[in-house]
mmCIF file of C-alpha atoms in Angstrom:
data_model
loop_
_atom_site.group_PDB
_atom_site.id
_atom_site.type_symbol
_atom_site.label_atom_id
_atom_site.label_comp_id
_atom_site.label_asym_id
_atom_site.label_seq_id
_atom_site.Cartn_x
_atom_site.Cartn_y
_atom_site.Cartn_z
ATOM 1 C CA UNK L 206 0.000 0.000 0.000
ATOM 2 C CA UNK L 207 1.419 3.395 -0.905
ATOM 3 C CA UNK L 208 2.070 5.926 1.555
ATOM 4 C CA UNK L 209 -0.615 8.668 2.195
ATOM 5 C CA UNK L 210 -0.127 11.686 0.201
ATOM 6 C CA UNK L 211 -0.649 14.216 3.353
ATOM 7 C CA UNK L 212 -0.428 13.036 6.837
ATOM 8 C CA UNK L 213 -2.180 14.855 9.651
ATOM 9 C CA UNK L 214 -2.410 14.970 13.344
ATOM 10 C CA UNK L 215 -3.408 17.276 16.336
ATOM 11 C CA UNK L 216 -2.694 17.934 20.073
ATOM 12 C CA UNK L 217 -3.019 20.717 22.351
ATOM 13 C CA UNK L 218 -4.693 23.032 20.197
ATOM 14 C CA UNK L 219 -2.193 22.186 17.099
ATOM 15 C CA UNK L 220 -2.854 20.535 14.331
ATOM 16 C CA UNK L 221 -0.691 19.190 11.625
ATOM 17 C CA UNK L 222 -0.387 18.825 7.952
ATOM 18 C CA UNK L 223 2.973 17.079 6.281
ATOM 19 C CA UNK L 224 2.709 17.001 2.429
ATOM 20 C CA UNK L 225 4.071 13.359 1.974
ATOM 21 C CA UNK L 226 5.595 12.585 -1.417
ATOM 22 C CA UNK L 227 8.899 13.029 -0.261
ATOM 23 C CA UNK L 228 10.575 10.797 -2.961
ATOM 24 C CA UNK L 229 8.670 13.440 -5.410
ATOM 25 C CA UNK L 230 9.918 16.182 -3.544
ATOM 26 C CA UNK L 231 6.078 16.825 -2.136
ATOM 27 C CA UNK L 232 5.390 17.655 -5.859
ATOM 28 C CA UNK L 233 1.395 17.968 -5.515
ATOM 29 C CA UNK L 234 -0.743 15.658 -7.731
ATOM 30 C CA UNK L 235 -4.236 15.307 -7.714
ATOM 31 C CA UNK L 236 -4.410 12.319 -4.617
ATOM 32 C CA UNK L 237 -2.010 15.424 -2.673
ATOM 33 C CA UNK L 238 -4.421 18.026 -3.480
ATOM 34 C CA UNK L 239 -7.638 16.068 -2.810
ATOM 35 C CA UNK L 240 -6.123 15.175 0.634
ATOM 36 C CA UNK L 241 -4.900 18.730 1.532
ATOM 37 C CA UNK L 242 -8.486 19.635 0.907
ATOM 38 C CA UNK L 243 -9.908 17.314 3.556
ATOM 39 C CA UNK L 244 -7.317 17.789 5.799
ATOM 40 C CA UNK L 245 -8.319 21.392 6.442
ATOM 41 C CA UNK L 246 -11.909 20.945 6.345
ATOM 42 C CA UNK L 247 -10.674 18.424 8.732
ATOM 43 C CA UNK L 248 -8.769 20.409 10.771
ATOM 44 C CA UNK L 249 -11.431 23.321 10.597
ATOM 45 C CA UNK L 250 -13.654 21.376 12.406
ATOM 46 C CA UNK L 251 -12.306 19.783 14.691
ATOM 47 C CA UNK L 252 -13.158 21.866 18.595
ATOM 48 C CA UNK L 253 -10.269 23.043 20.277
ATOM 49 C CA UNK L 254 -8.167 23.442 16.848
ATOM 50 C CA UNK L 255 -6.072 26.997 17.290
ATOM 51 C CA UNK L 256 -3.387 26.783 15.358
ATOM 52 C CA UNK L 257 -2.433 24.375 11.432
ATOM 53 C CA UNK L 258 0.975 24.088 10.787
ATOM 54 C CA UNK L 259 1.994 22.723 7.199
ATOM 55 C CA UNK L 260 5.720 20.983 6.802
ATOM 56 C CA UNK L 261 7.055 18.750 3.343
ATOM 57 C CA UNK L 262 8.626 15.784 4.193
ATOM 58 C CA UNK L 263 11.965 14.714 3.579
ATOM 59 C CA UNK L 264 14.305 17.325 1.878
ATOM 60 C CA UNK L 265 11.534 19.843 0.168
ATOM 61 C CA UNK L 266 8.566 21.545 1.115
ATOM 62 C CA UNK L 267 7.055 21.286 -1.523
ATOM 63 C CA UNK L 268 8.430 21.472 -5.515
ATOM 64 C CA UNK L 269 5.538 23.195 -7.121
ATOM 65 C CA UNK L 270 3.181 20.949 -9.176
ATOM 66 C CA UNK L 271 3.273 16.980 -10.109
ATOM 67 C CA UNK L 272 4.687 18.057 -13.848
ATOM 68 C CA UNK L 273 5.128 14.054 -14.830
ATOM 69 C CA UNK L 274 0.872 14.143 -14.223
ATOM 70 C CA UNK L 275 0.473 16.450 -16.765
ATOM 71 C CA UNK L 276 2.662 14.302 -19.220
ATOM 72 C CA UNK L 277 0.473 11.426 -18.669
ATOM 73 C CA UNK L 278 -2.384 13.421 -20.096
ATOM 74 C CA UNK L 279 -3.867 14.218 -23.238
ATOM 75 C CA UNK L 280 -6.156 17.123 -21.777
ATOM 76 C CA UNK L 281 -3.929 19.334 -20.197
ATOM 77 C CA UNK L 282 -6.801 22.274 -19.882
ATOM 78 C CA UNK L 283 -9.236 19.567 -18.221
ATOM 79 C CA UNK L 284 -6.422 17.970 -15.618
ATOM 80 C CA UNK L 285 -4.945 21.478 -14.839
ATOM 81 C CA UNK L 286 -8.878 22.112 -13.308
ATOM 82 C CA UNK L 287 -8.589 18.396 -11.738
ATOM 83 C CA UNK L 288 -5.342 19.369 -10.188
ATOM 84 C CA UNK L 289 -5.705 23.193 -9.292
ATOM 85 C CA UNK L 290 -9.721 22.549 -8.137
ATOM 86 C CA UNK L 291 -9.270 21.132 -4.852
ATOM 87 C CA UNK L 292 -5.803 23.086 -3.869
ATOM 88 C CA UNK L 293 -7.739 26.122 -3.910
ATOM 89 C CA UNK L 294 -10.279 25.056 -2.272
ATOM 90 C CA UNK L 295 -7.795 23.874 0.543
ATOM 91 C CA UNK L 296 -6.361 27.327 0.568
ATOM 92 C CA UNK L 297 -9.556 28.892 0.803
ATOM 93 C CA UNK L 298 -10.600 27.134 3.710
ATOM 94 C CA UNK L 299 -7.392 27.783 5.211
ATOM 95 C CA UNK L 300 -7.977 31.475 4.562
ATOM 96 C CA UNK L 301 -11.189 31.597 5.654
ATOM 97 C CA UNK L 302 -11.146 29.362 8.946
ATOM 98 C CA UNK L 303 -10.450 30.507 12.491
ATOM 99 C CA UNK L 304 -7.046 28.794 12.879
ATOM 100 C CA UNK L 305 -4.059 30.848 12.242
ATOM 101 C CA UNK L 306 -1.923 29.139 10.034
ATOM 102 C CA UNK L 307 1.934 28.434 9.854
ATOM 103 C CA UNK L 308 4.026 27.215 7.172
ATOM 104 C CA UNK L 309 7.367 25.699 8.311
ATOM 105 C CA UNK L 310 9.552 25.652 5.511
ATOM 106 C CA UNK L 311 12.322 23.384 5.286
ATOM 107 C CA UNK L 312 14.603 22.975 1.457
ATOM 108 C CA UNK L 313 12.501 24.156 -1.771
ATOM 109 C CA UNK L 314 9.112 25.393 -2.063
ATOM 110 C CA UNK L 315 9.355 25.844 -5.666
ATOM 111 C CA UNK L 316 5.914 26.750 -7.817
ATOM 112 C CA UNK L 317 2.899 25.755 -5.651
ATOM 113 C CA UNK L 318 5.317 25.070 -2.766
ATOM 114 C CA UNK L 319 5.893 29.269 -2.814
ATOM 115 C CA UNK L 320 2.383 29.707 -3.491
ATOM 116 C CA UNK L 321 0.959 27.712 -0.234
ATOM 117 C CA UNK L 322 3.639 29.001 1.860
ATOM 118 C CA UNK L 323 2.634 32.958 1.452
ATOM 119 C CA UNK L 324 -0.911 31.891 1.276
ATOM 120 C CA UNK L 325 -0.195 30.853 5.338
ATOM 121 C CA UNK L 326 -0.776 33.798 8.222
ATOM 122 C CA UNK L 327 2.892 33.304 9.032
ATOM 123 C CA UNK L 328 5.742 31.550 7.762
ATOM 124 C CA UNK L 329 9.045 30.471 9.722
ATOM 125 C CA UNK L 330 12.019 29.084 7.254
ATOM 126 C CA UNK L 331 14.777 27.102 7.247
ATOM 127 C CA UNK L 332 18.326 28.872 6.674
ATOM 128 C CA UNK L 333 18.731 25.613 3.722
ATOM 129 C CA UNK L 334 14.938 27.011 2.399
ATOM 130 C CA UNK L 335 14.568 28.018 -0.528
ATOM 131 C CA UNK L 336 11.845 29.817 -2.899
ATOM 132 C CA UNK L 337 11.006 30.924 -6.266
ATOM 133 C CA UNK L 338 8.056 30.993 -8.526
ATOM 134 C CA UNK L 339 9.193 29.034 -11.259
ATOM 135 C CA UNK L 340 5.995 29.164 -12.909
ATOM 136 C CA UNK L 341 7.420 30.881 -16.161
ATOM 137 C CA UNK L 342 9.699 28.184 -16.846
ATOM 138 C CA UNK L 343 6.990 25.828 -17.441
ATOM 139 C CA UNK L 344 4.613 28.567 -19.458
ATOM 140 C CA UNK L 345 1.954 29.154 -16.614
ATOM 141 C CA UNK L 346 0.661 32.213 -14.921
ATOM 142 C CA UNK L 347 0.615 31.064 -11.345
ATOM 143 C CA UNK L 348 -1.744 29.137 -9.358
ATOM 144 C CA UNK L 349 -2.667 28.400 -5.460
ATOM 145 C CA UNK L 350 -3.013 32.394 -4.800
ATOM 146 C CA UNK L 351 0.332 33.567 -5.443
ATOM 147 C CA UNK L 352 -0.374 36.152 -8.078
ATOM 148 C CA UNK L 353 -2.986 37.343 -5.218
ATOM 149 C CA UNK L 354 -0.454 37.393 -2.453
ATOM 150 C CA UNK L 355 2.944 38.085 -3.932
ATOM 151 C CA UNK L 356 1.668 41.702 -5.026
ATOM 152 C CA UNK L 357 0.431 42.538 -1.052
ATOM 153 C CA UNK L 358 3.316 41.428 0.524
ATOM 154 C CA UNK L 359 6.355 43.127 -2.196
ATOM 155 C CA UNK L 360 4.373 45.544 -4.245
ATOM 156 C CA UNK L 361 3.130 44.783 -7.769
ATOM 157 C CA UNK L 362 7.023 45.601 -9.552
ATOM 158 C CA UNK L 363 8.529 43.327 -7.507
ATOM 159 C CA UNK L 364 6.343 41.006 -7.750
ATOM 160 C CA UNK L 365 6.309 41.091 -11.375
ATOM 161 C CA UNK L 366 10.111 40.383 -11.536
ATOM 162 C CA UNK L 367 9.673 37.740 -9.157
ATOM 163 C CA UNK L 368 7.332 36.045 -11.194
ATOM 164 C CA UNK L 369 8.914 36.764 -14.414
ATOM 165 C CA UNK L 370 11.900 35.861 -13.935
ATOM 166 C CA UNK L 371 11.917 33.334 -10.879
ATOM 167 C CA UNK L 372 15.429 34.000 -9.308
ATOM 168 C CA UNK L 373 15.971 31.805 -6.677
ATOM 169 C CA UNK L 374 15.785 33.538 -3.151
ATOM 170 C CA UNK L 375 17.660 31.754 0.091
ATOM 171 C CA UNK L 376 16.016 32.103 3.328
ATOM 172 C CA UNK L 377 17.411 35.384 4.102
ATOM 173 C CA UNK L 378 16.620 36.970 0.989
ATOM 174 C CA UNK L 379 12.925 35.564 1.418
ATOM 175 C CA UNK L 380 12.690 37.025 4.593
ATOM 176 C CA UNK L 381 13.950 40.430 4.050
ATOM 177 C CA UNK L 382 11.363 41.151 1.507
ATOM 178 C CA UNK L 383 9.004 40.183 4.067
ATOM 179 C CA UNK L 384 7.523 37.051 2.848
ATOM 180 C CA UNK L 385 9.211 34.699 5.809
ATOM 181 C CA UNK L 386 8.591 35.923 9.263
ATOM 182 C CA UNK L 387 11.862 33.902 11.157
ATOM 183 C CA UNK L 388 14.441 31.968 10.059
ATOM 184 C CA UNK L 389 16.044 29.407 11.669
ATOM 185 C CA UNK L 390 18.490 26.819 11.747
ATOM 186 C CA UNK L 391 18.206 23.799 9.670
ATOM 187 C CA UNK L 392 18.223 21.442 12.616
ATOM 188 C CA UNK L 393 16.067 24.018 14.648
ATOM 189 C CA UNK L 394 13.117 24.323 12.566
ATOM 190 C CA UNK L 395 10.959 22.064 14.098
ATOM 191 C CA UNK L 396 11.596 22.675 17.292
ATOM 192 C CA UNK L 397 10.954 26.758 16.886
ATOM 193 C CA UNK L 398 7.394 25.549 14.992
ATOM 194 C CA UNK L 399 6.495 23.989 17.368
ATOM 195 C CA UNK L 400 7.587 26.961 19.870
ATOM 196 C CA UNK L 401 5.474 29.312 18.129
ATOM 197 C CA UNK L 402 2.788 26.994 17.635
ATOM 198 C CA UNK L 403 2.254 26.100 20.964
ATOM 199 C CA UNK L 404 2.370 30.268 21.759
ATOM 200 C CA UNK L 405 -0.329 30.734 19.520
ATOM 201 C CA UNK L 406 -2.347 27.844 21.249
ATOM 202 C CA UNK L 407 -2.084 29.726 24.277
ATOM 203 C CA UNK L 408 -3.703 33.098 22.759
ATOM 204 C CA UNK L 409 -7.609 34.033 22.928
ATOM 205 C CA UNK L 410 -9.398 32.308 20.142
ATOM 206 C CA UNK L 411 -12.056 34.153 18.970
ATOM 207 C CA UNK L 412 -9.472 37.481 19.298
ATOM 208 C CA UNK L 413 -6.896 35.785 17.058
ATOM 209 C CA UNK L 414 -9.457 34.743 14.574
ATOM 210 C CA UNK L 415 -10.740 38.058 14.355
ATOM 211 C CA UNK L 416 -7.047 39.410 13.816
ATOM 212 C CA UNK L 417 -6.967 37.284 10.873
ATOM 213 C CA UNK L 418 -9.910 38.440 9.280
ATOM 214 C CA UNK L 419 -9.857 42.073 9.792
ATOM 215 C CA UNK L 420 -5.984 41.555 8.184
ATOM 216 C CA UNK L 421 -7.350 39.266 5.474
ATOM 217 C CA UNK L 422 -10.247 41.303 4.720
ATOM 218 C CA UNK L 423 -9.535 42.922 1.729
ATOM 219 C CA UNK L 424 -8.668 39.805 0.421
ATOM 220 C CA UNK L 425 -12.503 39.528 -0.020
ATOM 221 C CA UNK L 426 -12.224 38.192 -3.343
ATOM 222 C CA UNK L 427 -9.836 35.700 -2.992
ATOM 223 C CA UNK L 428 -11.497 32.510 -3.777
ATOM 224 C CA UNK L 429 -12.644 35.165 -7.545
ATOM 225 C CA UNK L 430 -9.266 35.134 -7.937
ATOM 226 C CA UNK L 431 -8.184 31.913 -6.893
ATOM 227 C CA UNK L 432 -10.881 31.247 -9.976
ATOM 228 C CA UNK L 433 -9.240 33.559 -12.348
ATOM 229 C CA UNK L 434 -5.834 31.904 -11.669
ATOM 230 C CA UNK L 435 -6.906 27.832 -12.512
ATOM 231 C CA UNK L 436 -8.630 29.606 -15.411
ATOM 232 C CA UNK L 437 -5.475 31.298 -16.834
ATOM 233 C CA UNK L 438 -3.346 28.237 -15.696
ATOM 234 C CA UNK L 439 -5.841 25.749 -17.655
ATOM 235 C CA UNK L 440 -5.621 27.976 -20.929
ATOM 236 C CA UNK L 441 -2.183 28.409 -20.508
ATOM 237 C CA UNK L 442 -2.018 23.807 -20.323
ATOM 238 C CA UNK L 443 -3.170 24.304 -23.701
ATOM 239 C CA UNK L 444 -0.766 26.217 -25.732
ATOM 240 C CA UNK L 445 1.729 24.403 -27.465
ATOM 241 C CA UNK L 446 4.821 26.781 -25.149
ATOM 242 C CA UNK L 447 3.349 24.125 -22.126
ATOM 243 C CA UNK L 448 3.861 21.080 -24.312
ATOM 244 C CA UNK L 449 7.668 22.016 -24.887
ATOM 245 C CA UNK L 450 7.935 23.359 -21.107
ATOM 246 C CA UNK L 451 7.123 19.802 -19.794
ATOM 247 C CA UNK L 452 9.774 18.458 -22.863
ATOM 248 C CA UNK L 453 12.188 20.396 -22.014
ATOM 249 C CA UNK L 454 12.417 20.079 -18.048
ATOM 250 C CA UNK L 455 11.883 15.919 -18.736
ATOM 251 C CA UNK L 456 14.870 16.338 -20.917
ATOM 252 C CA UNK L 457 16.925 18.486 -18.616
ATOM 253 C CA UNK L 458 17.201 21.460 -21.147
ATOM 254 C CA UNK L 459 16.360 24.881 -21.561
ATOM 255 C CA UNK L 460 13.017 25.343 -23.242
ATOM 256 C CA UNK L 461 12.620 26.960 -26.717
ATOM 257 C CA UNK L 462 9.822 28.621 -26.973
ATOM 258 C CA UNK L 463 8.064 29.989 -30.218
ATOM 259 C CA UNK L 464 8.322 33.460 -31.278
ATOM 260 C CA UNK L 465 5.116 35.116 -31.763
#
């Protein structure tokens, strides 16, 4: 029996959520997404929940999207909605429930893996972390919020490089444009999650959750533009530039796309 995509857990007002393809580098395919889904409606309701903390494990966070999936198919439009579908919906629930929610970030979060860590309230790093959008390289727009969320938290010309061009940004770098809030040691990470989780556990409920959603409230359209985003992403699985982006990172070479 395979290993289950996400793995979950709770105790003292925590509760967990470990992406779990680590031999795929927590790549997310559709299983992955479906189960991230539950695990926060899960999570959501579940009395006493205060705090959901979301780790990768093994060696990644999470690398973006599960690009062999897409190779598999014939209707890459109709899979990217089968894929993106229920990781919104996870992040939407995330956004919109009373739990305040961490991401713990240890190696890459590449792609998606970017995208669900700034879609969490707060995010604590790894010094070996890593981020970057990498969503050019394969010919998409961005999915999983990030063209909501990048823009709020460096301002729309930053973000536009960052998405453009997908440098590579260490820990540090991440955090001093303000999309980590700590970084740690390597070894250390868990240990100062669990710190601050276990803080947070300790705060007033109903005031934290308020917090959240007076700070999330002009983000009142979010799930219209998590929309917008598997809509451009599925158009974008269509164009022939996708076809060669999948080739091309299969085959360990720079793309070539067309000229228009």
């Amino acid at each position: 029996m395979s290993a289950a995509p996400v793995l979950t857990g709770y105790a003292g007002g925590v509760g967990w959520i470990t992406f779990n393809r680590p031999e795929a580098m927590n790549a997310v395919d559709v299983p992955m997404a479906v189960a991230f889904r539950d695990a926060v409606r899960a999570l959501n309701a579940t009395p006493g929940i205060k705090v959901i903390v979301l780790t990768g494990a093994g060696r990644a966070f999470m690398a973006g999207g599960d690009l062999a999936s897409f190779r598999r198919t014939d209707d890459k439009p109709g899979f990217a909605h089968e894929l993106i579908t229920p990781i919104h919906e996870a992040l939407v629930a995330l956004a919109e429930g009373p739990a305040v929610s961490i991401a713990s970030v240890g190696g890459a979060a590449a792609g998606a893996g970017m995208s669900v860590a700034l879609a969490a309230d707060l995010c604590v790093a790894a010094e070996n972390a890593s981020f970057t959008t990498a969503y050019a390289g394969v010919a998409a727009p961005g999915d999983c919020g990030i063209t909501w969320a990048l823009p709020a938290m460096v301002g729309p010309r930053k973000a536009m490089e960052l998405m453009l061009l997908s440098p590579r940004l260490s820990a540090a770098e991440a955090a001093a444009l303000g999309l980590v809030n700590h970084v740690v040691a390597d070894d250390a990470l868990e240990a100062e999650t669990d710190r601050l989780a276990a803080r947070l556990a300790r705060g007033p409920a109903f005031a934290m959750g308020q917090i959240k959603a007076l700070i999330r409230r002009p983000a009142a359209s979010y799930a219209a533009h998590l929309d917008a985003e598997r809509a451009g992403f599925a158009a974008c699985a269509g164009e022939a530039d996708f076809d060669e982006a999948l080739a091309a990172f299969f085959a360990r070479r720079a793309p070539d796309f067309r000229a228009e």
